[in-house]
PDB file of C-alpha atoms in Angstrom:
ATOM      1  CA  UNK A   1      13.443 -21.009   6.354  1.00  0.00           C
ATOM      2  CA  UNK A   2      11.659 -19.001   3.647  1.00  0.00           C
ATOM      3  CA  UNK A   3       8.373 -20.569   2.540  1.00  0.00           C
ATOM      4  CA  UNK A   4       8.260 -21.645  -1.097  1.00  0.00           C
ATOM      5  CA  UNK A   5       5.112 -20.859  -3.063  1.00  0.00           C
ATOM      6  CA  UNK A   6       3.968 -21.916  -6.527  1.00  0.00           C
ATOM      7  CA  UNK A   7       4.243 -19.255  -9.232  1.00  0.00           C
ATOM      8  CA  UNK A   8       1.500 -16.639  -9.544  1.00  0.00           C
ATOM      9  CA  UNK A   9      -0.450 -16.152 -12.737  1.00  0.00           C
ATOM     10  CA  UNK A  10      -0.040 -12.584 -13.990  1.00  0.00           C
ATOM     11  CA  UNK A  11      -2.209 -10.201 -15.989  1.00  0.00           C
ATOM     12  CA  UNK A  12       0.760  -8.008 -16.819  1.00  0.00           C
ATOM     13  CA  UNK A  13       1.625  -7.657 -20.483  1.00  0.00           C
ATOM     14  CA  UNK A  14       5.276  -7.494 -19.448  1.00  0.00           C
ATOM     15  CA  UNK A  15       6.542  -9.244 -16.284  1.00  0.00           C
ATOM     16  CA  UNK A  16       8.442  -7.246 -13.634  1.00  0.00           C
ATOM     17  CA  UNK A  17      11.864  -6.377 -15.014  1.00  0.00           C
ATOM     18  CA  UNK A  18      15.037  -7.847 -13.465  1.00  0.00           C
ATOM     19  CA  UNK A  19      16.742  -5.574 -10.951  1.00  0.00           C
ATOM     20  CA  UNK A  20      19.969  -5.569 -12.984  1.00  0.00           C
ATOM     21  CA  UNK A  21      18.108  -4.251 -16.036  1.00  0.00           C
ATOM     22  CA  UNK A  22      16.523  -1.487 -13.961  1.00  0.00           C
ATOM     23  CA  UNK A  23      19.816  -0.388 -12.446  1.00  0.00           C
ATOM     24  CA  UNK A  24      21.540  -0.387 -15.860  1.00  0.00           C
ATOM     25  CA  UNK A  25      18.778   1.839 -17.204  1.00  0.00           C
ATOM     26  CA  UNK A  26      19.081   4.547 -14.540  1.00  0.00           C
ATOM     27  CA  UNK A  27      21.575   6.727 -16.377  1.00  0.00           C
ATOM     28  CA  UNK A  28      19.739   6.305 -19.680  1.00  0.00           C
ATOM     29  CA  UNK A  29      16.254   7.189 -18.552  1.00  0.00           C
ATOM     30  CA  UNK A  30      16.699   9.545 -15.593  1.00  0.00           C
ATOM     31  CA  UNK A  31      13.772   9.972 -13.207  1.00  0.00           C
ATOM     32  CA  UNK A  32      11.644   7.224 -14.765  1.00  0.00           C
ATOM     33  CA  UNK A  33      14.410   4.681 -14.294  1.00  0.00           C
ATOM     34  CA  UNK A  34      15.092   5.846 -10.738  1.00  0.00           C
ATOM     35  CA  UNK A  35      11.420   5.311  -9.983  1.00  0.00           C
ATOM     36  CA  UNK A  36      11.596   1.844 -11.563  1.00  0.00           C
ATOM     37  CA  UNK A  37      14.648   0.984  -9.473  1.00  0.00           C
ATOM     38  CA  UNK A  38      12.928   2.150  -6.290  1.00  0.00           C
ATOM     39  CA  UNK A  39       9.821   0.196  -7.221  1.00  0.00           C
ATOM     40  CA  UNK A  40      11.958  -2.906  -7.609  1.00  0.00           C
ATOM     41  CA  UNK A  41      13.448  -2.349  -4.136  1.00  0.00           C
ATOM     42  CA  UNK A  42       9.959  -1.973  -2.668  1.00  0.00           C
ATOM     43  CA  UNK A  43       8.811  -5.133  -4.441  1.00  0.00           C
ATOM     44  CA  UNK A  44      11.794  -7.045  -3.106  1.00  0.00           C
ATOM     45  CA  UNK A  45      11.205  -5.783   0.450  1.00  0.00           C
ATOM     46  CA  UNK A  46       7.596  -6.947   0.451  1.00  0.00           C
ATOM     47  CA  UNK A  47       8.578 -10.278  -1.080  1.00  0.00           C
ATOM     48  CA  UNK A  48      10.865 -10.822   1.921  1.00  0.00           C
ATOM     49  CA  UNK A  49       8.226  -9.812   4.502  1.00  0.00           C
ATOM     50  CA  UNK A  50       7.567 -13.304   5.891  1.00  0.00           C
ATOM     51  CA  UNK A  51       6.401 -11.931   9.265  1.00  0.00           C
ATOM     52  CA  UNK A  52       4.015  -9.405   7.714  1.00  0.00           C
ATOM     53  CA  UNK A  53       0.799 -10.548   9.382  1.00  0.00           C
ATOM     54  CA  UNK A  54       2.363 -10.597  12.860  1.00  0.00           C
ATOM     55  CA  UNK A  55       3.649  -7.013  12.560  1.00  0.00           C
ATOM     56  CA  UNK A  56       1.124  -5.203  10.335  1.00  0.00           C
ATOM     57  CA  UNK A  57      -0.734  -3.403  13.150  1.00  0.00           C
ATOM     58  CA  UNK A  58      -1.486  -0.320  11.072  1.00  0.00           C
ATOM     59  CA  UNK A  59      -2.512  -2.220   7.954  1.00  0.00           C
ATOM     60  CA  UNK A  60      -5.042  -4.260   9.939  1.00  0.00           C
ATOM     61  CA  UNK A  61      -6.521  -1.212  11.670  1.00  0.00           C
ATOM     62  CA  UNK A  62      -6.808   0.827   8.488  1.00  0.00           C
ATOM     63  CA  UNK A  63      -8.272  -2.146   6.601  1.00  0.00           C
ATOM     64  CA  UNK A  64     -11.138  -2.263   9.105  1.00  0.00           C
ATOM     65  CA  UNK A  65     -11.657   1.488   8.833  1.00  0.00           C
ATOM     66  CA  UNK A  66     -11.498   1.437   5.036  1.00  0.00           C
ATOM     67  CA  UNK A  67     -13.721  -1.631   4.949  1.00  0.00           C
ATOM     68  CA  UNK A  68     -16.397   0.254   6.887  1.00  0.00           C
ATOM     69  CA  UNK A  69     -16.187   3.094   4.365  1.00  0.00           C
ATOM     70  CA  UNK A  70     -16.576   0.641   1.484  1.00  0.00           C
ATOM     71  CA  UNK A  71     -19.559  -1.059   3.150  1.00  0.00           C
ATOM     72  CA  UNK A  72     -21.372   2.274   3.199  1.00  0.00           C
ATOM     73  CA  UNK A  73     -21.138   2.442  -0.608  1.00  0.00           C
ATOM     74  CA  UNK A  74     -23.972  -0.095  -0.820  1.00  0.00           C
ATOM     75  CA  UNK A  75     -22.321  -2.424  -3.334  1.00  0.00           C
ATOM     76  CA  UNK A  76     -24.313  -5.282  -4.824  1.00  0.00           C
ATOM     77  CA  UNK A  77     -23.513  -8.763  -3.528  1.00  0.00           C
ATOM     78  CA  UNK A  78     -21.981  -9.669  -6.894  1.00  0.00           C
ATOM     79  CA  UNK A  79     -19.943  -6.474  -7.265  1.00  0.00           C
ATOM     80  CA  UNK A  80     -16.853  -6.589  -9.459  1.00  0.00           C
ATOM     81  CA  UNK A  81     -13.872  -5.395  -7.414  1.00  0.00           C
ATOM     82  CA  UNK A  82     -10.269  -4.642  -8.297  1.00  0.00           C
ATOM     83  CA  UNK A  83      -7.930  -4.373  -5.318  1.00  0.00           C
ATOM     84  CA  UNK A  84      -4.499  -2.813  -5.803  1.00  0.00           C
ATOM     85  CA  UNK A  85      -1.742  -3.617  -3.320  1.00  0.00           C
ATOM     86  CA  UNK A  86      -3.699  -6.414  -1.645  1.00  0.00           C
ATOM     87  CA  UNK A  87      -0.886  -7.366   0.739  1.00  0.00           C
ATOM     88  CA  UNK A  88      -1.945 -10.499   2.583  1.00  0.00           C
ATOM     89  CA  UNK A  89      -5.669  -9.799   2.327  1.00  0.00           C
ATOM     90  CA  UNK A  90      -6.677  -7.642   5.311  1.00  0.00           C
ATOM     91  CA  UNK A  91      -9.054  -5.427   3.312  1.00  0.00           C
ATOM     92  CA  UNK A  92     -10.870  -8.291   1.594  1.00  0.00           C
ATOM     93  CA  UNK A  93     -11.236  -9.994   4.965  1.00  0.00           C
ATOM     94  CA  UNK A  94     -12.820  -6.841   6.391  1.00  0.00           C
ATOM     95  CA  UNK A  95     -15.353  -6.514   3.548  1.00  0.00           C
ATOM     96  CA  UNK A  96     -16.075 -10.113   2.582  1.00  0.00           C
ATOM     97  CA  UNK A  97     -18.810 -10.738   5.159  1.00  0.00           C
ATOM     98  CA  UNK A  98     -20.815  -7.861   3.704  1.00  0.00           C
ATOM     99  CA  UNK A  99     -20.894  -9.317   0.160  1.00  0.00           C
ATOM    100  CA  UNK A 100     -22.136 -12.777  -0.767  1.00  0.00           C
ATOM    101  CA  UNK A 101     -20.407 -13.441  -4.081  1.00  0.00           C
ATOM    102  CA  UNK A 102     -18.122 -10.604  -5.201  1.00  0.00           C
ATOM    103  CA  UNK A 103     -15.954 -11.041  -8.271  1.00  0.00           C
ATOM    104  CA  UNK A 104     -12.753  -9.892  -6.540  1.00  0.00           C
ATOM    105  CA  UNK A 105      -9.493  -9.477  -8.439  1.00  0.00           C
ATOM    106  CA  UNK A 106      -6.686  -9.190  -5.858  1.00  0.00           C
ATOM    107  CA  UNK A 107      -3.427  -7.744  -7.160  1.00  0.00           C
ATOM    108  CA  UNK A 108      -0.065  -6.715  -5.812  1.00  0.00           C
ATOM    109  CA  UNK A 109       3.334  -5.823  -7.192  1.00  0.00           C
ATOM    110  CA  UNK A 110       4.997  -8.441  -4.956  1.00  0.00           C
ATOM    111  CA  UNK A 111       4.553 -12.115  -5.977  1.00  0.00           C
ATOM    112  CA  UNK A 112       4.882 -13.352  -2.382  1.00  0.00           C
ATOM    113  CA  UNK A 113       1.966 -11.177  -1.283  1.00  0.00           C
ATOM    114  CA  UNK A 114      -0.270 -12.423  -4.091  1.00  0.00           C
ATOM    115  CA  UNK A 115       0.605 -16.011  -3.201  1.00  0.00           C
ATOM    116  CA  UNK A 116      -0.306 -15.493   0.434  1.00  0.00           C
ATOM    117  CA  UNK A 117      -3.652 -14.003  -0.580  1.00  0.00           C
ATOM    118  CA  UNK A 118      -4.282 -16.958  -2.834  1.00  0.00           C
ATOM    119  CA  UNK A 119      -3.677 -19.309   0.079  1.00  0.00           C
ATOM    120  CA  UNK A 120      -5.818 -17.270   2.487  1.00  0.00           C
ATOM    121  CA  UNK A 121      -8.789 -17.119   0.110  1.00  0.00           C
ATOM    122  CA  UNK A 122      -8.313 -20.464  -1.616  1.00  0.00           C
ATOM    123  CA  UNK A 123     -11.895 -21.479  -0.762  1.00  0.00           C
ATOM    124  CA  UNK A 124     -13.407 -18.342  -2.314  1.00  0.00           C
ATOM    125  CA  UNK A 125     -14.408 -19.377  -5.824  1.00  0.00           C
ATOM    126  CA  UNK A 126     -15.020 -15.831  -7.030  1.00  0.00           C
ATOM    127  CA  UNK A 127     -11.592 -14.545  -5.995  1.00  0.00           C
ATOM    128  CA  UNK A 128      -8.819 -14.209  -8.563  1.00  0.00           C
ATOM    129  CA  UNK A 129      -5.187 -13.254  -8.096  1.00  0.00           C
ATOM    130  CA  UNK A 130      -2.613 -11.515 -10.271  1.00  0.00           C
ATOM    131  CA  UNK A 131       0.559  -9.464 -10.304  1.00  0.00           C
ATOM    132  CA  UNK A 132      -0.073  -5.818 -11.130  1.00  0.00           C
ATOM    133  CA  UNK A 133       1.807  -2.545 -10.877  1.00  0.00           C
ATOM    134  CA  UNK A 134      -0.938  -0.356  -9.441  1.00  0.00           C
ATOM    135  CA  UNK A 135       0.805   2.826 -10.491  1.00  0.00           C
ATOM    136  CA  UNK A 136       0.887   1.714 -14.132  1.00  0.00           C
ATOM    137  CA  UNK A 137      -1.974  -0.787 -14.300  1.00  0.00           C
ATOM    138  CA  UNK A 138      -2.306  -2.907 -17.430  1.00  0.00           C
ATOM    139  CA  UNK A 139      -5.353  -5.129 -17.617  1.00  0.00           C
ATOM    140  CA  UNK A 140      -6.997  -6.989 -20.494  1.00  0.00           C
ATOM    141  CA  UNK A 141      -9.942  -5.003 -21.837  1.00  0.00           C
ATOM    142  CA  UNK A 142     -12.329  -7.773 -20.802  1.00  0.00           C
ATOM    143  CA  UNK A 143     -11.580  -7.090 -17.118  1.00  0.00           C
ATOM    144  CA  UNK A 144     -12.958  -3.545 -16.923  1.00  0.00           C
ATOM    145  CA  UNK A 145     -15.090  -1.871 -15.778  1.00  0.00           C
ATOM    146  CA  UNK A 146     -15.349  -2.462 -12.019  1.00  0.00           C
ATOM    147  CA  UNK A 147     -17.934  -1.422  -9.464  1.00  0.00           C
ATOM    148  CA  UNK A 148     -15.100  -0.709  -7.052  1.00  0.00           C
ATOM    149  CA  UNK A 149     -11.384  -0.145  -7.344  1.00  0.00           C
ATOM    150  CA  UNK A 150      -9.789  -0.058  -3.899  1.00  0.00           C
ATOM    151  CA  UNK A 151      -6.387   0.065  -2.262  1.00  0.00           C
ATOM    152  CA  UNK A 152      -5.258  -0.030   1.358  1.00  0.00           C
ATOM    153  CA  UNK A 153      -1.965   1.705   2.225  1.00  0.00           C
ATOM    154  CA  UNK A 154      -0.246   1.091  -1.081  1.00  0.00           C
ATOM    155  CA  UNK A 155      -0.630   4.486  -2.743  1.00  0.00           C
ATOM    156  CA  UNK A 156       2.053   6.109  -0.564  1.00  0.00           C
ATOM    157  CA  UNK A 157       4.613   4.142  -2.599  1.00  0.00           C
ATOM    158  CA  UNK A 158       3.466   5.762  -5.867  1.00  0.00           C
ATOM    159  CA  UNK A 159       5.831   8.323  -7.368  1.00  0.00           C
ATOM    160  CA  UNK A 160       2.997  10.257  -9.071  1.00  0.00           C
ATOM    161  CA  UNK A 161      -0.186   9.808  -7.054  1.00  0.00           C
ATOM    162  CA  UNK A 162      -2.558  11.994  -9.145  1.00  0.00           C
ATOM    163  CA  UNK A 163      -1.590  10.224 -12.371  1.00  0.00           C
ATOM    164  CA  UNK A 164      -1.878   6.800 -10.751  1.00  0.00           C
ATOM    165  CA  UNK A 165      -5.349   7.617  -9.404  1.00  0.00           C
ATOM    166  CA  UNK A 166      -6.423   8.839 -12.834  1.00  0.00           C
ATOM    167  CA  UNK A 167      -5.312   5.548 -14.382  1.00  0.00           C
ATOM    168  CA  UNK A 168      -7.096   3.491 -11.755  1.00  0.00           C
ATOM    169  CA  UNK A 169     -10.250   5.598 -12.030  1.00  0.00           C
ATOM    170  CA  UNK A 170     -10.395   4.714 -15.727  1.00  0.00           C
ATOM    171  CA  UNK A 171     -11.389   1.180 -14.647  1.00  0.00           C
ATOM    172  CA  UNK A 172     -14.413   2.403 -12.647  1.00  0.00           C
ATOM    173  CA  UNK A 173     -17.905   2.061 -14.153  1.00  0.00           C
ATOM    174  CA  UNK A 174     -20.531   4.841 -13.918  1.00  0.00           C
ATOM    175  CA  UNK A 175     -21.876   4.879 -10.387  1.00  0.00           C
ATOM    176  CA  UNK A 176     -18.822   2.970  -9.160  1.00  0.00           C
ATOM    177  CA  UNK A 177     -16.031   4.265  -6.957  1.00  0.00           C
ATOM    178  CA  UNK A 178     -12.294   4.419  -6.450  1.00  0.00           C
ATOM    179  CA  UNK A 179     -11.480   4.268  -2.720  1.00  0.00           C
ATOM    180  CA  UNK A 180      -7.879   4.575  -1.566  1.00  0.00           C
ATOM    181  CA  UNK A 181      -6.224   4.896   1.832  1.00  0.00           C
ATOM    182  CA  UNK A 182      -2.776   6.452   1.971  1.00  0.00           C
ATOM    183  CA  UNK A 183      -0.418   8.056   4.461  1.00  0.00           C
ATOM    184  CA  UNK A 184      -0.582  11.837   4.847  1.00  0.00           C
ATOM    185  CA  UNK A 185       1.790  14.402   6.320  1.00  0.00           C
ATOM    186  CA  UNK A 186       2.487  13.983  10.008  1.00  0.00           C
ATOM    187  CA  UNK A 187       2.865  10.225   9.741  1.00  0.00           C
ATOM    188  CA  UNK A 188       5.804   8.927  11.806  1.00  0.00           C
ATOM    189  CA  UNK A 189       6.253  12.438  13.205  1.00  0.00           C
ATOM    190  CA  UNK A 190       7.763  11.147  16.461  1.00  0.00           C
ATOM    191  CA  UNK A 191      10.489   9.267  14.595  1.00  0.00           C
ATOM    192  CA  UNK A 192      11.208  12.268  12.361  1.00  0.00           C
ATOM    193  CA  UNK A 193      11.398  14.583  15.389  1.00  0.00           C
ATOM    194  CA  UNK A 194      13.844  12.275  17.164  1.00  0.00           C
ATOM    195  CA  UNK A 195      16.169  12.791  14.219  1.00  0.00           C
ATOM    196  CA  UNK A 196      15.694  16.537  13.853  1.00  0.00           C
ATOM    197  CA  UNK A 197      16.226  17.186  17.562  1.00  0.00           C
ATOM    198  CA  UNK A 198      19.716  15.746  17.141  1.00  0.00           C
ATOM    199  CA  UNK A 199      20.414  17.569  13.875  1.00  0.00           C
ATOM    200  CA  UNK A 200      19.824  14.513  11.668  1.00  0.00           C
ATOM    201  CA  UNK A 201      17.401  13.932   8.820  1.00  0.00           C
ATOM    202  CA  UNK A 202      15.166  10.857   8.824  1.00  0.00           C
ATOM    203  CA  UNK A 203      14.760   8.717   5.732  1.00  0.00           C
ATOM    204  CA  UNK A 204      10.980   8.764   6.119  1.00  0.00           C
ATOM    205  CA  UNK A 205       9.218   9.500   2.808  1.00  0.00           C
ATOM    206  CA  UNK A 206       7.543  12.854   2.347  1.00  0.00           C
ATOM    207  CA  UNK A 207       3.787  12.351   2.551  1.00  0.00           C
ATOM    208  CA  UNK A 208       1.250  14.773   1.003  1.00  0.00           C
ATOM    209  CA  UNK A 209      -0.854  17.113   3.081  1.00  0.00           C
ATOM    210  CA  UNK A 210      -4.644  17.034   3.121  1.00  0.00           C
ATOM    211  CA  UNK A 211      -4.755  20.188   1.000  1.00  0.00           C
ATOM    212  CA  UNK A 212      -2.689  18.450  -1.676  1.00  0.00           C
ATOM    213  CA  UNK A 213      -4.826  15.326  -1.584  1.00  0.00           C
ATOM    214  CA  UNK A 214      -8.015  17.378  -1.569  1.00  0.00           C
ATOM    215  CA  UNK A 215      -6.875  19.219  -4.680  1.00  0.00           C
ATOM    216  CA  UNK A 216      -6.687  16.032  -6.777  1.00  0.00           C
ATOM    217  CA  UNK A 217      -9.459  16.159  -9.353  1.00  0.00           C
ATOM    218  CA  UNK A 218     -10.494  13.215 -11.519  1.00  0.00           C
ATOM    219  CA  UNK A 219     -12.677  14.086 -14.470  1.00  0.00           C
ATOM    220  CA  UNK A 220     -16.243  12.875 -14.117  1.00  0.00           C
ATOM    221  CA  UNK A 221     -16.001  12.216 -10.384  1.00  0.00           C
ATOM    222  CA  UNK A 222     -17.388  13.403  -7.091  1.00  0.00           C
ATOM    223  CA  UNK A 223     -14.686  13.336  -4.432  1.00  0.00           C
ATOM    224  CA  UNK A 224     -14.622  12.934  -0.677  1.00  0.00           C
ATOM    225  CA  UNK A 225     -11.649  13.113   1.678  1.00  0.00           C
ATOM    226  CA  UNK A 226     -11.639  11.653   5.173  1.00  0.00           C
ATOM    227  CA  UNK A 227      -8.830  11.384   7.713  1.00  0.00           C
ATOM    228  CA  UNK A 228      -7.961   9.525  10.879  1.00  0.00           C
ATOM    229  CA  UNK A 229      -4.904   9.140  13.079  1.00  0.00           C
ATOM    230  CA  UNK A 230      -3.655   5.821  14.448  1.00  0.00           C
ATOM    231  CA  UNK A 231      -1.202   5.442  17.344  1.00  0.00           C
ATOM    232  CA  UNK A 232       1.245   2.544  17.151  1.00  0.00           C
ATOM    233  CA  UNK A 233       2.928   1.742  20.492  1.00  0.00           C
ATOM    234  CA  UNK A 234       6.271  -0.029  20.765  1.00  0.00           C
ATOM    235  CA  UNK A 235       8.328  -1.397  23.649  1.00  0.00           C
ATOM    236  CA  UNK A 236      11.437   0.371  22.362  1.00  0.00           C
ATOM    237  CA  UNK A 237      13.081   1.807  19.271  1.00  0.00           C
ATOM    238  CA  UNK A 238      14.455  -1.489  18.047  1.00  0.00           C
ATOM    239  CA  UNK A 239      11.060  -3.157  18.035  1.00  0.00           C
ATOM    240  CA  UNK A 240       9.720  -0.235  16.006  1.00  0.00           C
ATOM    241  CA  UNK A 241      12.470  -0.577  13.390  1.00  0.00           C
ATOM    242  CA  UNK A 242      12.123  -4.337  13.281  1.00  0.00           C
ATOM    243  CA  UNK A 243       8.378  -4.051  12.746  1.00  0.00           C
ATOM    244  CA  UNK A 244       8.923  -1.765   9.747  1.00  0.00           C
ATOM    245  CA  UNK A 245      11.389  -4.199   8.209  1.00  0.00           C
ATOM    246  CA  UNK A 246       9.125  -7.148   8.999  1.00  0.00           C
ATOM    247  CA  UNK A 247       6.314  -5.705   6.863  1.00  0.00           C
ATOM    248  CA  UNK A 248       8.613  -4.562   4.052  1.00  0.00           C
ATOM    249  CA  UNK A 249       8.161  -0.869   4.840  1.00  0.00           C
ATOM    250  CA  UNK A 250      11.763  -0.015   5.610  1.00  0.00           C
ATOM    251  CA  UNK A 251      12.656   1.381   2.169  1.00  0.00           C
ATOM    252  CA  UNK A 252      13.958   4.947   2.766  1.00  0.00           C
ATOM    253  CA  UNK A 253      13.322   8.043   0.716  1.00  0.00           C
ATOM    254  CA  UNK A 254      15.432   8.334  -2.436  1.00  0.00           C
ATOM    255  CA  UNK A 255      18.697  10.162  -1.826  1.00  0.00           C
ATOM    256  CA  UNK A 256      18.654   9.633   1.934  1.00  0.00           C
ATOM    257  CA  UNK A 257      22.057   9.188   3.589  1.00  0.00           C
ATOM    258  CA  UNK A 258      21.801   6.391   6.162  1.00  0.00           C
ATOM    259  CA  UNK A 259      23.065   7.205   9.642  1.00  0.00           C
ATOM    260  CA  UNK A 260      26.079   5.394  11.009  1.00  0.00           C
ATOM    261  CA  UNK A 261      25.448   2.945  13.902  1.00  0.00           C
ATOM    262  CA  UNK A 262      26.449   5.424  16.622  1.00  0.00           C
ATOM    263  CA  UNK A 263      24.152   8.107  15.203  1.00  0.00           C
ATOM    264  CA  UNK A 264      21.273   5.651  14.964  1.00  0.00           C
ATOM    265  CA  UNK A 265      21.747   4.606  18.587  1.00  0.00           C
ATOM    266  CA  UNK A 266      21.405   8.263  19.612  1.00  0.00           C
ATOM    267  CA  UNK A 267      18.205   8.611  17.589  1.00  0.00           C
ATOM    268  CA  UNK A 268      16.770   5.452  19.147  1.00  0.00           C
ATOM    269  CA  UNK A 269      17.485   6.743  22.668  1.00  0.00           C
ATOM    270  CA  UNK A 270      15.851  10.079  21.799  1.00  0.00           C
ATOM    271  CA  UNK A 271      12.839   8.271  20.340  1.00  0.00           C
ATOM    272  CA  UNK A 272      12.497   6.061  23.430  1.00  0.00           C
ATOM    273  CA  UNK A 273      12.700   9.076  25.730  1.00  0.00           C
ATOM    274  CA  UNK A 274       9.424  10.307  24.199  1.00  0.00           C
ATOM    275  CA  UNK A 275       7.678   6.941  24.616  1.00  0.00           C
ATOM    276  CA  UNK A 276       8.642   4.928  21.514  1.00  0.00           C
ATOM    277  CA  UNK A 277       5.240   5.514  19.934  1.00  0.00           C
ATOM    278  CA  UNK A 278       4.473   6.642  16.378  1.00  0.00           C
ATOM    279  CA  UNK A 279       1.415   8.297  14.902  1.00  0.00           C
ATOM    280  CA  UNK A 280       0.125   7.535  11.420  1.00  0.00           C
ATOM    281  CA  UNK A 281      -2.019  10.127   9.672  1.00  0.00           C
ATOM    282  CA  UNK A 282      -4.226   8.222   7.233  1.00  0.00           C
ATOM    283  CA  UNK A 283      -6.293   9.799   4.467  1.00  0.00           C
ATOM    284  CA  UNK A 284      -9.177   8.055   2.701  1.00  0.00           C
ATOM    285  CA  UNK A 285      -9.752   9.368  -0.822  1.00  0.00           C
ATOM    286  CA  UNK A 286     -13.057   8.428  -2.467  1.00  0.00           C
ATOM    287  CA  UNK A 287     -13.869   9.247  -6.084  1.00  0.00           C
ATOM    288  CA  UNK A 288     -17.335   8.261  -7.318  1.00  0.00           C
ATOM    289  CA  UNK A 289     -17.888   8.223 -11.076  1.00  0.00           C
ATOM    290  CA  UNK A 290     -20.904  10.285 -12.018  1.00  0.00           C
ATOM    291  CA  UNK A 291     -23.752   8.615 -13.857  1.00  0.00           C
ATOM    292  CA  UNK A 292     -24.076   9.733 -17.495  1.00  0.00           C
TER     293      UNK A 292
END
């Protein structure tokens, strides 16, 4: 049975649009509407991810790694923090012990995720929760600026990463930082190879290379790029696919033609023959706003 949660307060000027309105707009608005429709599918997938915490191996591991990077920034105990794509709160959990009383605004595009964060941190008086489209963030002027804007494994869903980072960086105060983890090229390579070895094409999104990420420049910033690979082991191909769906990460690349059941069974066997493991290539992008 799906857990019912109370509604989430939102900082959005306009609430998330109904799926029917997005689909009807596709032909009128072209690429922008296709992106909106995909975003709605992603939002819906994460809203349905009731078993997220039990299956989010990568998100937990990267949250700890990203949390260690954030700790080294030397934030004040009362730092003002905006988190984009908070999920169920792994990143805040990894950082919270290092800060006594942060003013932490946790946001996500999926209402169910925001609700779960609100329940997890219900005893933290300085935590606030809101719906927010991190790619097109709209916040009341009184909210900015922040000492830290951070995001753990949400940016790979953005259609235009450089523009999204520029918008988020606008909320960072002088001396503050934007710190984002995202998937880079080579992620899920074993799954992609299992397809290509059989002449099929996987629906895995195309992730940017380190050279592309390293070329992103935000005016008034000093940048740093770090990387790390994480190995995710599975008992078999079905458990791998189920884990992706369980965390809401099963949305394929736009335009991908799904395989028929017999083709998918072949891919699964090929994937299992190599060990049923997948590698995630994670990049950490840090942009520090220069002091005036």
